[in-house]
Structure formats: structure tokens, C-alpha cells
């Protein structure tokens, strides 16, 4: 979640004051409290529309996409390494090619892996990391969405291909850009869940690896049906939305912690039976306290839509959420220093420390995801090196992992 830079200093002061505060209403060390559950309503893309597009274009597998990379991942620069967590220490890290690392038109947010999708950690024969990005105002298509599909079979030679996210029209004769901030992602079976945008009724968009299309017009700077075929702003691949969830309560509010919540991040919890999606909400206003929700899986890797758990956290600026074996983890971001990672239950809230501070997590961190097969928790940082330099900070974009066992107890 990008914070307007005009508020950076104010937010840093407020976040620091509240994190260290001893008041029961604001301390990050306060346990979770229960709150009112919220439900979701499913809206499926017409099956005929998906079939029409599958028939009109080559339908390819995600394995085809990741084995057709266009950009190599790289080792991290000194500035990018400076953004990595101090405690727990990252045991894996990789960084983007120069164009992605410095992009001002696209920003990384959510993350998921094939360790979500299948319990052996592979999708087919491939180990895959999916990084979600949203378009900025500079792109001219704010909250257009794409996924960087990273082939992680050989960590020393990781490479990625970009896919655009699209929504078919009702007949499947064309499609448009999916609007999603991509603050969180989860991948279960063939379904890929992404958070939508705030202050709307749409909560989560759902895509499917069964509906990845190879575009026939890769020169037109537009999206949908063109005179030359089908295009998505010159991208080679686009993944189609198979449905979306709306908030049962109506339009969500990013200015209230008592109304309908706007999901800012999500992740998959495989430790529950059935597996479940967990969500959180982000507030830059430190007087507001975000809520966490759990939605169990039903059939066909889709949610039941009925929340089974709802709790409130006193941690501010929550950018990522994770749940495993009954414990919640939330990633806080600061405007000017390292973020914080908190482990929370209704009995306690604890964070790793480094020296005398809890500001030990990544700099400008985003979502969390757990790879069941390796025991690693993956995340990524948001700001480019240029963003950091402009604010007098030493940091940059990276993708990194820490062992779940190293998270706050």
C-alpha cells in the first residue's frame, strides 16, 4: 500500500509513538480482540464467456508461462539488501531486473507461491513464485493489475514473465483490465485470489490457471478485441477472471474501522481443515485498528463466503497477514524505518527485537505467504531504490523468505 509521501514524516512519528505507547487502546503489544464477522457474496463469470475466449485464443498452462521467461531475476544491490529484515534474518532473497527494480509505473504488492497451490510445493514440475503488481497514476491506468510469474526451479537462475489480469465481458467476445490493488494474493488449486481496490463493493477477484490466454496481438497498446486479434497492452499472456466476491454489507470504507472492511491483504492458511483464506485491512490513520477475518474453503477451491473468525489488531499500518496453527502474523510498515512483524493471538502479541527496537522487519514491506513444503514465509518490499533515495533512505525492492520457525513465538 503506497503511502503519499507528504504524510511520511507525520506517519513515522505517529507509528513510532503508538508502537511504544503503554496505553491499552493503542499498543501494538495488545492481544487480538474478537469482533463482528463479515460475509462475502460470490459472482461467477459466465461459463460461456470463458469458453468463448478459450476457443478464440490459445489456452496455455502456467508452466508454459514460467518456462517462457522474458526477464532474469538478479542478485540484490547493497541498497536492496538494506531493505531486508534484520530479525528474523532473511535466508533467501532475490531482486528484479533494472526495469522492474526502478519502475515508477508499476509497484509490487501481494505474493504467493506454488507452496500455496499444492502441498508438494510444485505446480506440475515447476516451483513458482507469483508477485502481484498494480499500475500507478504515472502509468495512466491506476490499479490495472499484473502478475510477475517467477520460475524458481533454480534459485540461482530465476527468471520471470509478466501476465496481465483481465475480466471477460458477458459473452466472451472481449475483455477489459481487472482493477485490483494487489495488496494480497493466495493460490489454491487452480484458483488465484487477489485483493481488489478500496472503497468499493468488490472484495476479492478470482482468476484461474485454467484460463491463461496467449494473445494474438502483442503490438497494440490497448486491451481486448482489436483489428489484429486480442491484446493486453503488448503483453504476451493474460489470465482471465473466473469470478469475484463482494462484501455482503455493501461498499467498504477505508476511513472506518467499524463499517464494512476493505481487504488490504490476504493469504492462505493450510493448517485449518478445510484450508482457509485470511484477510486484513490497512489504515494510515493510527487511531483506527484493522480487523482480521477467516473464510474457509468450500468446493472447487472457492470460499464458502461465511467468515468463521473475526478479530481486531492494534498493530498499525498492516500490510501483510498470515495465519498458521491458530496464530496470526501481521506485517507493519513504517514511512521511514524498518517495519515490524507481530505474532498475535487473543492472549498475547509479540514481535522480534533487534537491539532495543521492534522495527526489525523489512523496509516498506508488503504481503506475506507461507510455503507449506519448505517451511518458508515469503514477502517482498515495495519501494524502488529511486523512491528510497528521494526520501533520504537506503532501500530497494526485493523478494525474500524467512523460516516460519523464526517468526515471533
Short mmCIF file of C-alpha atoms in Angstrom, two decimals:
data_model
loop_
_atom_site.label_atom_id
_atom_site.label_comp_id
_atom_site.label_asym_id
_atom_site.label_seq_id
_atom_site.Cartn_x
_atom_site.Cartn_y
_atom_site.Cartn_z
CA UNK A 1 0.00 0.00 0.00
CA UNK A 2 1.76 3.16 -1.15
CA UNK A 3 1.68 5.98 1.41
CA UNK A 4 1.52 9.54 -0.02
CA UNK A 5 4.97 10.97 0.63
CA UNK A 6 3.56 14.23 2.03
CA UNK A 7 2.44 12.26 5.08
CA UNK A 8 5.60 10.23 5.58
CA UNK A 9 7.14 12.12 8.46
CA UNK A 10 3.84 12.50 10.30
CA UNK A 11 3.08 8.80 9.95
CA UNK A 12 6.54 7.83 11.11
CA UNK A 13 6.15 9.86 14.29
CA UNK A 14 2.65 8.55 14.95
CA UNK A 15 3.56 4.94 14.25
CA UNK A 16 6.58 5.10 16.50
CA UNK A 17 4.65 6.74 19.29
CA UNK A 18 1.85 4.22 19.15
CA UNK A 19 4.15 1.21 18.84
CA UNK A 20 5.96 2.24 22.03
CA UNK A 21 2.91 3.54 23.84
CA UNK A 22 1.84 1.93 27.07
CA UNK A 23 -1.82 2.82 26.63
CA UNK A 24 -4.07 -0.22 26.39
CA UNK A 25 -6.06 1.15 23.45
CA UNK A 26 -3.12 1.68 21.09
CA UNK A 27 -0.17 -0.55 21.97
CA UNK A 28 0.94 -2.98 19.28
CA UNK A 29 1.62 -5.43 22.15
CA UNK A 30 -2.10 -5.68 22.92
CA UNK A 31 -3.63 -9.11 22.17
CA UNK A 32 -6.25 -9.60 19.47
CA UNK A 33 -9.86 -8.99 20.44
CA UNK A 34 -12.91 -10.60 18.86
CA UNK A 35 -15.15 -8.52 16.62
CA UNK A 36 -18.16 -8.85 14.31
CA UNK A 37 -17.86 -11.30 11.41
CA UNK A 38 -18.34 -10.14 7.81
CA UNK A 39 -19.52 -12.32 4.91
CA UNK A 40 -18.91 -12.42 1.17
CA UNK A 41 -21.11 -12.96 -1.90
CA UNK A 42 -19.79 -14.88 -4.96
CA UNK A 43 -20.37 -13.71 -8.55
CA UNK A 44 -19.21 -16.13 -11.25
CA UNK A 45 -18.03 -15.15 -14.72
CA UNK A 46 -20.46 -16.76 -17.21
CA UNK A 47 -19.04 -20.14 -18.20
CA UNK A 48 -19.96 -19.45 -21.83
CA UNK A 49 -17.81 -16.30 -21.81
CA UNK A 50 -14.76 -18.20 -20.60
CA UNK A 51 -15.38 -20.96 -23.15
CA UNK A 52 -15.67 -18.42 -25.96
CA UNK A 53 -12.31 -16.87 -25.12
CA UNK A 54 -10.68 -20.27 -24.65
CA UNK A 55 -11.87 -21.17 -28.15
CA UNK A 56 -10.76 -17.86 -29.66
CA UNK A 57 -7.23 -17.88 -28.27
CA UNK A 58 -4.56 -20.42 -27.34
CA UNK A 59 -5.19 -21.51 -23.75
CA UNK A 60 -1.83 -22.20 -22.09
CA UNK A 61 -0.70 -23.56 -18.74
CA UNK A 62 1.10 -21.57 -16.07
CA UNK A 63 4.00 -23.95 -16.64
CA UNK A 64 4.17 -22.71 -20.24
CA UNK A 65 4.31 -19.14 -18.97
CA UNK A 66 7.10 -19.64 -16.43
CA UNK A 67 9.14 -21.65 -18.91
CA UNK A 68 8.88 -18.75 -21.37
CA UNK A 69 10.60 -16.07 -19.23
CA UNK A 70 11.40 -12.65 -20.61
CA UNK A 71 13.44 -11.21 -17.72
CA UNK A 72 16.02 -12.67 -15.36
CA UNK A 73 15.89 -12.09 -11.63
CA UNK A 74 19.15 -10.74 -10.23
CA UNK A 75 21.27 -10.64 -7.14
CA UNK A 76 20.40 -7.76 -4.84
CA UNK A 77 22.34 -4.49 -4.71
CA UNK A 78 23.63 -3.09 -1.44
CA UNK A 79 20.63 -0.75 -1.23
CA UNK A 80 18.19 -3.60 -1.91
CA UNK A 81 19.89 -5.77 0.71
CA UNK A 82 19.50 -2.92 3.20
CA UNK A 83 15.71 -3.34 2.91
CA UNK A 84 15.81 -6.97 4.06
CA UNK A 85 14.63 -7.92 7.56
CA UNK A 86 17.09 -7.59 10.44
CA UNK A 87 15.24 -10.10 12.66
CA UNK A 88 14.36 -12.70 11.70
CA UNK A 89 17.10 -12.65 9.08
CA UNK A 90 16.13 -13.49 5.51
CA UNK A 91 17.53 -16.85 4.41
CA UNK A 92 16.51 -16.38 0.75
CA UNK A 93 16.47 -13.22 -1.36
CA UNK A 94 16.29 -12.23 -5.00
CA UNK A 95 15.77 -8.97 -6.82
CA UNK A 96 14.29 -7.65 -10.05
CA UNK A 97 15.91 -6.66 -13.31
CA UNK A 98 16.72 -2.95 -13.59
CA UNK A 99 13.44 -2.01 -15.29
CA UNK A 100 11.25 -3.67 -12.65
CA UNK A 101 13.52 -2.55 -9.81
CA UNK A 102 13.19 1.09 -10.80
CA UNK A 103 9.69 1.19 -12.28
CA UNK A 104 7.54 4.19 -11.35
CA UNK A 105 4.57 2.91 -13.34
CA UNK A 106 4.17 -0.44 -11.56
CA UNK A 107 4.51 -1.28 -7.85
CA UNK A 108 4.86 -4.72 -6.17
CA UNK A 109 2.33 -5.72 -3.51
CA UNK A 110 0.97 -9.26 -2.98
CA UNK A 111 2.86 -12.54 -3.19
CA UNK A 112 2.06 -16.26 -3.29
CA UNK A 113 3.87 -19.43 -4.36
CA UNK A 114 3.28 -22.93 -5.64
CA UNK A 115 3.75 -23.89 -1.98
CA UNK A 116 0.24 -22.45 -1.52
CA UNK A 117 -1.20 -24.11 -4.60
CA UNK A 118 -0.19 -27.69 -3.92
CA UNK A 119 1.15 -29.33 -0.79
CA UNK A 120 4.21 -30.73 -2.56
CA UNK A 121 5.30 -27.16 -3.29
CA UNK A 122 5.28 -27.67 -7.06
CA UNK A 123 2.88 -26.76 -9.83
CA UNK A 124 3.38 -29.61 -12.24
CA UNK A 125 7.16 -29.92 -12.38
CA UNK A 126 7.81 -26.27 -11.53
CA UNK A 127 8.46 -24.29 -8.37
CA UNK A 128 6.83 -20.90 -8.90
CA UNK A 129 6.65 -17.53 -7.15
CA UNK A 130 3.86 -15.15 -8.16
CA UNK A 131 4.38 -11.46 -7.42
CA UNK A 132 1.40 -9.12 -7.84
CA UNK A 133 1.85 -5.51 -9.03
CA UNK A 134 -0.57 -2.63 -9.57
CA UNK A 135 -0.36 0.25 -12.02
CA UNK A 136 0.26 3.79 -10.78
CA UNK A 137 -1.10 7.18 -11.84
CA UNK A 138 2.04 7.60 -13.94
CA UNK A 139 1.05 4.54 -15.96
CA UNK A 140 -2.29 6.21 -16.65
CA UNK A 141 -4.14 3.02 -15.69
CA UNK A 142 -4.21 3.18 -11.90
CA UNK A 143 -4.89 -0.22 -10.31
CA UNK A 144 -4.58 -2.17 -13.52
CA UNK A 145 -3.02 -5.41 -12.35
CA UNK A 146 -0.35 -7.83 -13.46
CA UNK A 147 1.48 -10.85 -12.07
CA UNK A 148 5.20 -11.49 -12.40
CA UNK A 149 5.36 -15.30 -12.72
CA UNK A 150 8.81 -16.34 -11.48
CA UNK A 151 10.37 -19.68 -12.44
CA UNK A 152 12.16 -20.64 -9.20
CA UNK A 153 13.28 -24.14 -10.18
CA UNK A 154 16.89 -22.99 -9.97
CA UNK A 155 17.15 -20.10 -7.46
CA UNK A 156 20.47 -19.08 -8.98
CA UNK A 157 18.85 -18.67 -12.41
CA UNK A 158 15.34 -17.46 -11.51
CA UNK A 159 13.51 -15.62 -14.28
CA UNK A 160 10.02 -14.27 -14.81
CA UNK A 161 7.30 -13.49 -17.33
CA UNK A 162 4.54 -10.91 -16.83
CA UNK A 163 0.82 -11.68 -17.21
CA UNK A 164 -1.96 -9.10 -17.36
CA UNK A 165 -5.14 -9.70 -15.34
CA UNK A 166 -8.37 -9.30 -17.29
CA UNK A 167 -12.14 -9.56 -16.95
CA UNK A 168 -14.17 -11.17 -19.78
CA UNK A 169 -17.31 -9.40 -20.93
CA UNK A 170 -20.61 -11.22 -20.54
CA UNK A 171 -20.36 -13.00 -23.91
CA UNK A 172 -16.61 -13.62 -24.10
CA UNK A 173 -16.24 -11.51 -27.23
CA UNK A 174 -13.70 -9.29 -25.46
CA UNK A 175 -12.20 -8.46 -22.07
CA UNK A 176 -11.09 -5.45 -20.04
CA UNK A 177 -8.45 -4.77 -17.40
CA UNK A 178 -9.14 -6.12 -13.93
CA UNK A 179 -8.94 -3.36 -11.34
CA UNK A 180 -7.04 -4.62 -8.30
CA UNK A 181 -4.54 -3.04 -5.92
CA UNK A 182 -2.96 -6.50 -5.48
CA UNK A 183 -2.23 -5.89 -1.79
CA UNK A 184 -2.55 -9.62 -1.14
CA UNK A 185 -2.61 -12.87 -3.11
CA UNK A 186 -3.41 -16.51 -2.40
CA UNK A 187 -3.15 -19.51 -4.71
CA UNK A 188 -5.05 -22.72 -4.02
CA UNK A 189 -5.51 -25.40 -6.66
CA UNK A 190 -6.18 -23.64 -9.93
CA UNK A 191 -7.59 -20.50 -8.24
CA UNK A 192 -5.59 -17.33 -7.67
CA UNK A 193 -7.16 -14.80 -5.29
CA UNK A 194 -6.18 -11.12 -5.29
CA UNK A 195 -7.44 -8.18 -3.27
CA UNK A 196 -9.44 -5.65 -5.28
CA UNK A 197 -9.47 -1.91 -4.50
CA UNK A 198 -10.73 0.04 -1.51
CA UNK A 199 -13.97 1.99 -1.12
CA UNK A 200 -15.89 -0.32 -3.48
CA UNK A 201 -18.18 -3.29 -3.00
CA UNK A 202 -15.73 -5.71 -4.68
CA UNK A 203 -13.59 -7.51 -2.10
CA UNK A 204 -11.59 -10.22 -3.89
CA UNK A 205 -11.09 -11.09 -7.55
CA UNK A 206 -10.51 -14.72 -8.50
CA UNK A 207 -8.54 -15.93 -11.52
CA UNK A 208 -7.75 -19.43 -12.75
CA UNK A 209 -4.68 -21.12 -14.15
CA UNK A 210 -7.13 -22.95 -16.43
CA UNK A 211 -7.81 -19.70 -18.27
CA UNK A 212 -4.46 -18.19 -19.23
CA UNK A 213 -4.62 -16.95 -22.79
CA UNK A 214 -1.79 -16.32 -25.24
CA UNK A 215 -2.61 -13.06 -27.00
CA UNK A 216 -2.60 -12.78 -30.77
CA UNK A 217 -1.96 -9.02 -30.92
CA UNK A 218 1.17 -8.07 -28.97
CA UNK A 219 1.71 -4.68 -30.60
CA UNK A 220 -1.50 -2.76 -29.79
CA UNK A 221 -1.35 -0.55 -26.70
CA UNK A 222 -4.90 -1.39 -25.71
CA UNK A 223 -6.80 -4.29 -24.18
CA UNK A 224 -9.44 -6.65 -25.54
CA UNK A 225 -10.53 -7.39 -29.11
CA UNK A 226 -8.62 -5.46 -31.75
CA UNK A 227 -8.44 -5.48 -35.54
CA UNK A 228 -5.33 -7.64 -35.18
CA UNK A 229 -6.73 -10.16 -32.71
CA UNK A 230 -6.73 -9.83 -28.93
CA UNK A 231 -4.36 -7.59 -26.96
CA UNK A 232 -3.38 -6.65 -23.42
CA UNK A 233 -1.07 -3.64 -23.77
CA UNK A 234 1.57 -5.61 -25.73
CA UNK A 235 1.79 -8.43 -23.14
CA UNK A 236 2.02 -11.98 -24.42
CA UNK A 237 -0.25 -13.56 -21.78
CA UNK A 238 -3.40 -12.58 -19.89
CA UNK A 239 -5.20 -14.50 -17.14
CA UNK A 240 -8.98 -14.31 -17.04
CA UNK A 241 -11.15 -13.61 -14.01
CA UNK A 242 -13.49 -16.52 -13.22
CA UNK A 243 -15.48 -14.58 -10.65
CA UNK A 244 -15.32 -12.17 -7.75
CA UNK A 245 -16.56 -11.69 -4.20
CA UNK A 246 -18.42 -8.66 -2.96
CA UNK A 247 -18.87 -7.61 0.64
CA UNK A 248 -22.27 -8.76 1.90
CA UNK A 249 -22.53 -5.48 3.79
CA UNK A 250 -22.15 -3.31 0.68
CA UNK A 251 -19.44 -0.76 -0.09
CA UNK A 252 -16.39 -0.91 2.17
CA UNK A 253 -14.78 2.10 3.82
CA UNK A 254 -11.06 2.78 4.19
CA UNK A 255 -11.86 5.56 6.68
CA UNK A 256 -13.72 3.48 9.27
CA UNK A 257 -12.80 0.52 11.46
CA UNK A 258 -16.42 -0.15 12.39
CA UNK A 259 -18.07 -0.26 8.96
CA UNK A 260 -17.61 -2.74 6.13
CA UNK A 261 -13.86 -3.56 5.95
CA UNK A 262 -11.78 -3.04 2.81
CA UNK A 263 -9.46 -6.03 2.49
CA UNK A 264 -5.92 -4.79 2.00
CA UNK A 265 -4.13 -8.15 2.07
CA UNK A 266 -4.90 -11.87 2.08
CA UNK A 267 -3.10 -15.19 2.36
CA UNK A 268 -3.84 -18.91 2.51
CA UNK A 269 -3.85 -20.94 5.73
CA UNK A 270 -3.39 -24.67 5.02
CA UNK A 271 -3.23 -25.56 8.72
CA UNK A 272 -7.04 -25.37 9.07
CA UNK A 273 -9.48 -28.03 7.91
CA UNK A 274 -10.66 -27.10 5.38
CA UNK A 275 -7.97 -24.66 4.26
CA UNK A 276 -8.95 -21.02 4.62
CA UNK A 277 -8.23 -17.53 3.35
CA UNK A 278 -7.33 -14.87 5.93
CA UNK A 279 -7.60 -11.14 5.36
CA UNK A 280 -6.64 -7.86 6.97
CA UNK A 281 -7.28 -4.15 6.38
CA UNK A 282 -4.87 -1.21 6.22
CA UNK A 283 -5.26 2.19 7.86
CA UNK A 284 -2.72 5.01 7.63
CA UNK A 285 -4.69 6.66 10.46
CA UNK A 286 -3.09 5.17 13.58
CA UNK A 287 -6.21 5.76 15.68
CA UNK A 288 -8.02 3.09 13.61
CA UNK A 289 -7.42 -0.60 14.26
CA UNK A 290 -7.59 -3.14 11.45
CA UNK A 291 -9.62 -6.32 11.56
CA UNK A 292 -8.62 -9.84 10.53
CA UNK A 293 -11.07 -12.35 9.03
CA UNK A 294 -11.02 -16.05 8.15
CA UNK A 295 -13.05 -17.60 5.32
CA UNK A 296 -12.98 -21.41 4.86
CA UNK A 297 -12.70 -23.12 1.51
CA UNK A 298 -15.72 -24.87 0.03
CA UNK A 299 -15.85 -26.79 -3.23
CA UNK A 300 -13.74 -26.26 -6.36
CA UNK A 301 -11.14 -24.25 -4.41
CA UNK A 302 -13.67 -21.48 -3.79
CA UNK A 303 -14.66 -19.89 -0.48
CA UNK A 304 -17.88 -20.60 1.35
CA UNK A 305 -18.18 -16.84 1.83
CA UNK A 306 -19.07 -17.20 5.50
CA UNK A 307 -16.49 -15.88 7.96
CA UNK A 308 -15.65 -18.26 10.79
CA UNK A 309 -13.31 -15.93 12.69
CA UNK A 310 -13.06 -12.17 13.15
CA UNK A 311 -10.54 -10.39 15.38
CA UNK A 312 -9.17 -6.88 15.76
CA UNK A 313 -5.49 -5.95 15.97
CA UNK A 314 -3.90 -2.85 17.49
CA UNK A 315 -0.93 -3.04 15.11
CA UNK A 316 -0.97 -0.07 12.74
CA UNK A 317 -0.27 0.11 9.01
CA UNK A 318 -0.88 -3.62 8.47
CA UNK A 319 0.49 -4.52 5.05
CA UNK A 320 0.51 -8.31 5.26
CA UNK A 321 -1.32 -11.08 7.10
CA UNK A 322 -0.59 -14.74 7.73
CA UNK A 323 -2.19 -17.39 9.93
CA UNK A 324 -0.85 -20.81 10.89
CA UNK A 325 -1.81 -23.26 13.62
CA UNK A 326 -4.04 -20.75 15.39
CA UNK A 327 -1.55 -17.88 15.45
CA UNK A 328 -1.84 -14.70 13.38
CA UNK A 329 1.11 -12.75 11.98
CA UNK A 330 0.83 -9.19 10.69
CA UNK A 331 3.45 -7.06 8.94
CA UNK A 332 3.51 -3.37 9.85
CA UNK A 333 5.14 -0.75 7.63
CA UNK A 334 6.80 2.49 8.69
CA UNK A 335 7.24 5.52 6.48
CA UNK A 336 10.93 5.97 7.26
CA UNK A 337 12.40 2.95 9.07
CA UNK A 338 12.17 -0.85 9.12
CA UNK A 339 8.71 -2.30 9.58
CA UNK A 340 7.61 -4.63 12.36
CA UNK A 341 6.38 -8.22 12.31
CA UNK A 342 4.00 -9.24 15.08
CA UNK A 343 2.76 -12.68 16.13
CA UNK A 344 -0.69 -12.37 17.69
CA UNK A 345 -3.39 -14.37 19.48
CA UNK A 346 -6.23 -13.33 21.76
CA UNK A 347 -3.83 -13.93 24.65
CA UNK A 348 -0.66 -12.14 23.53
CA UNK A 349 1.06 -10.02 20.87
CA UNK A 350 4.84 -10.29 20.44
CA UNK A 351 7.44 -9.05 17.98
CA UNK A 352 11.04 -9.84 17.22
CA UNK A 353 13.52 -7.33 18.60
CA UNK A 354 16.86 -6.16 17.25
CA UNK A 355 18.77 -4.11 19.75
CA UNK A 356 16.21 -2.09 21.67
CA UNK A 357 13.58 -1.85 18.93
CA UNK A 358 10.87 -3.95 17.32
CA UNK A 359 11.50 -2.20 13.98
CA UNK A 360 13.28 -5.26 12.62
CA UNK A 361 11.20 -6.36 9.63
CA UNK A 362 11.78 -5.28 6.02
CA UNK A 363 11.77 -1.67 4.89
CA UNK A 364 8.45 -0.84 3.18
CA UNK A 365 7.24 -4.47 3.43
CA UNK A 366 4.18 -5.88 1.75
CA UNK A 367 2.20 -9.15 1.87
CA UNK A 368 3.09 -12.49 3.50
CA UNK A 369 2.67 -16.04 2.23
CA UNK A 370 3.71 -19.42 3.65
CA UNK A 371 5.25 -22.20 1.56
CA UNK A 372 4.00 -25.33 3.28
CA UNK A 373 6.55 -27.55 1.53
CA UNK A 374 9.68 -25.65 2.59
CA UNK A 375 8.63 -24.01 5.86
CA UNK A 376 9.49 -20.58 4.46
CA UNK A 377 7.46 -17.38 4.76
CA UNK A 378 7.87 -15.21 1.67
CA UNK A 379 7.34 -11.47 1.36
CA UNK A 380 8.54 -8.56 -0.75
CA UNK A 381 9.38 -4.88 -0.36
CA UNK A 382 7.62 -2.14 -2.29
CA UNK A 383 9.74 0.95 -2.82
CA UNK A 384 12.21 1.29 -5.67
CA UNK A 385 15.75 2.49 -4.97
CA UNK A 386 14.81 5.84 -6.53
CA UNK A 387 11.79 6.17 -4.20
CA UNK A 388 14.04 5.47 -1.23
CA UNK A 389 16.78 7.86 -2.36
CA UNK A 390 14.25 10.65 -2.86
CA UNK A 391 13.29 10.28 0.81
CA UNK A 392 16.86 10.03 2.05
CA UNK A 393 16.55 6.30 2.72
CA UNK A 394 18.76 3.36 1.73
CA UNK A 395 16.49 0.60 0.44
CA UNK A 396 15.01 -1.01 -2.66
CA UNK A 397 12.75 -3.79 -3.96
CA UNK A 398 13.43 -7.40 -3.05
CA UNK A 399 11.68 -10.75 -2.71
CA UNK A 400 12.75 -12.63 0.40
CA UNK A 401 11.95 -15.51 2.72
CA UNK A 402 12.42 -16.34 6.41
CA UNK A 403 11.69 -19.62 8.21
CA UNK A 404 8.26 -19.80 9.84
CA UNK A 405 10.04 -21.19 12.89
CA UNK A 406 11.89 -17.86 13.25
CA UNK A 407 8.73 -15.74 13.43
CA UNK A 408 7.70 -14.23 16.80
CA UNK A 409 6.64 -17.01 19.19
#
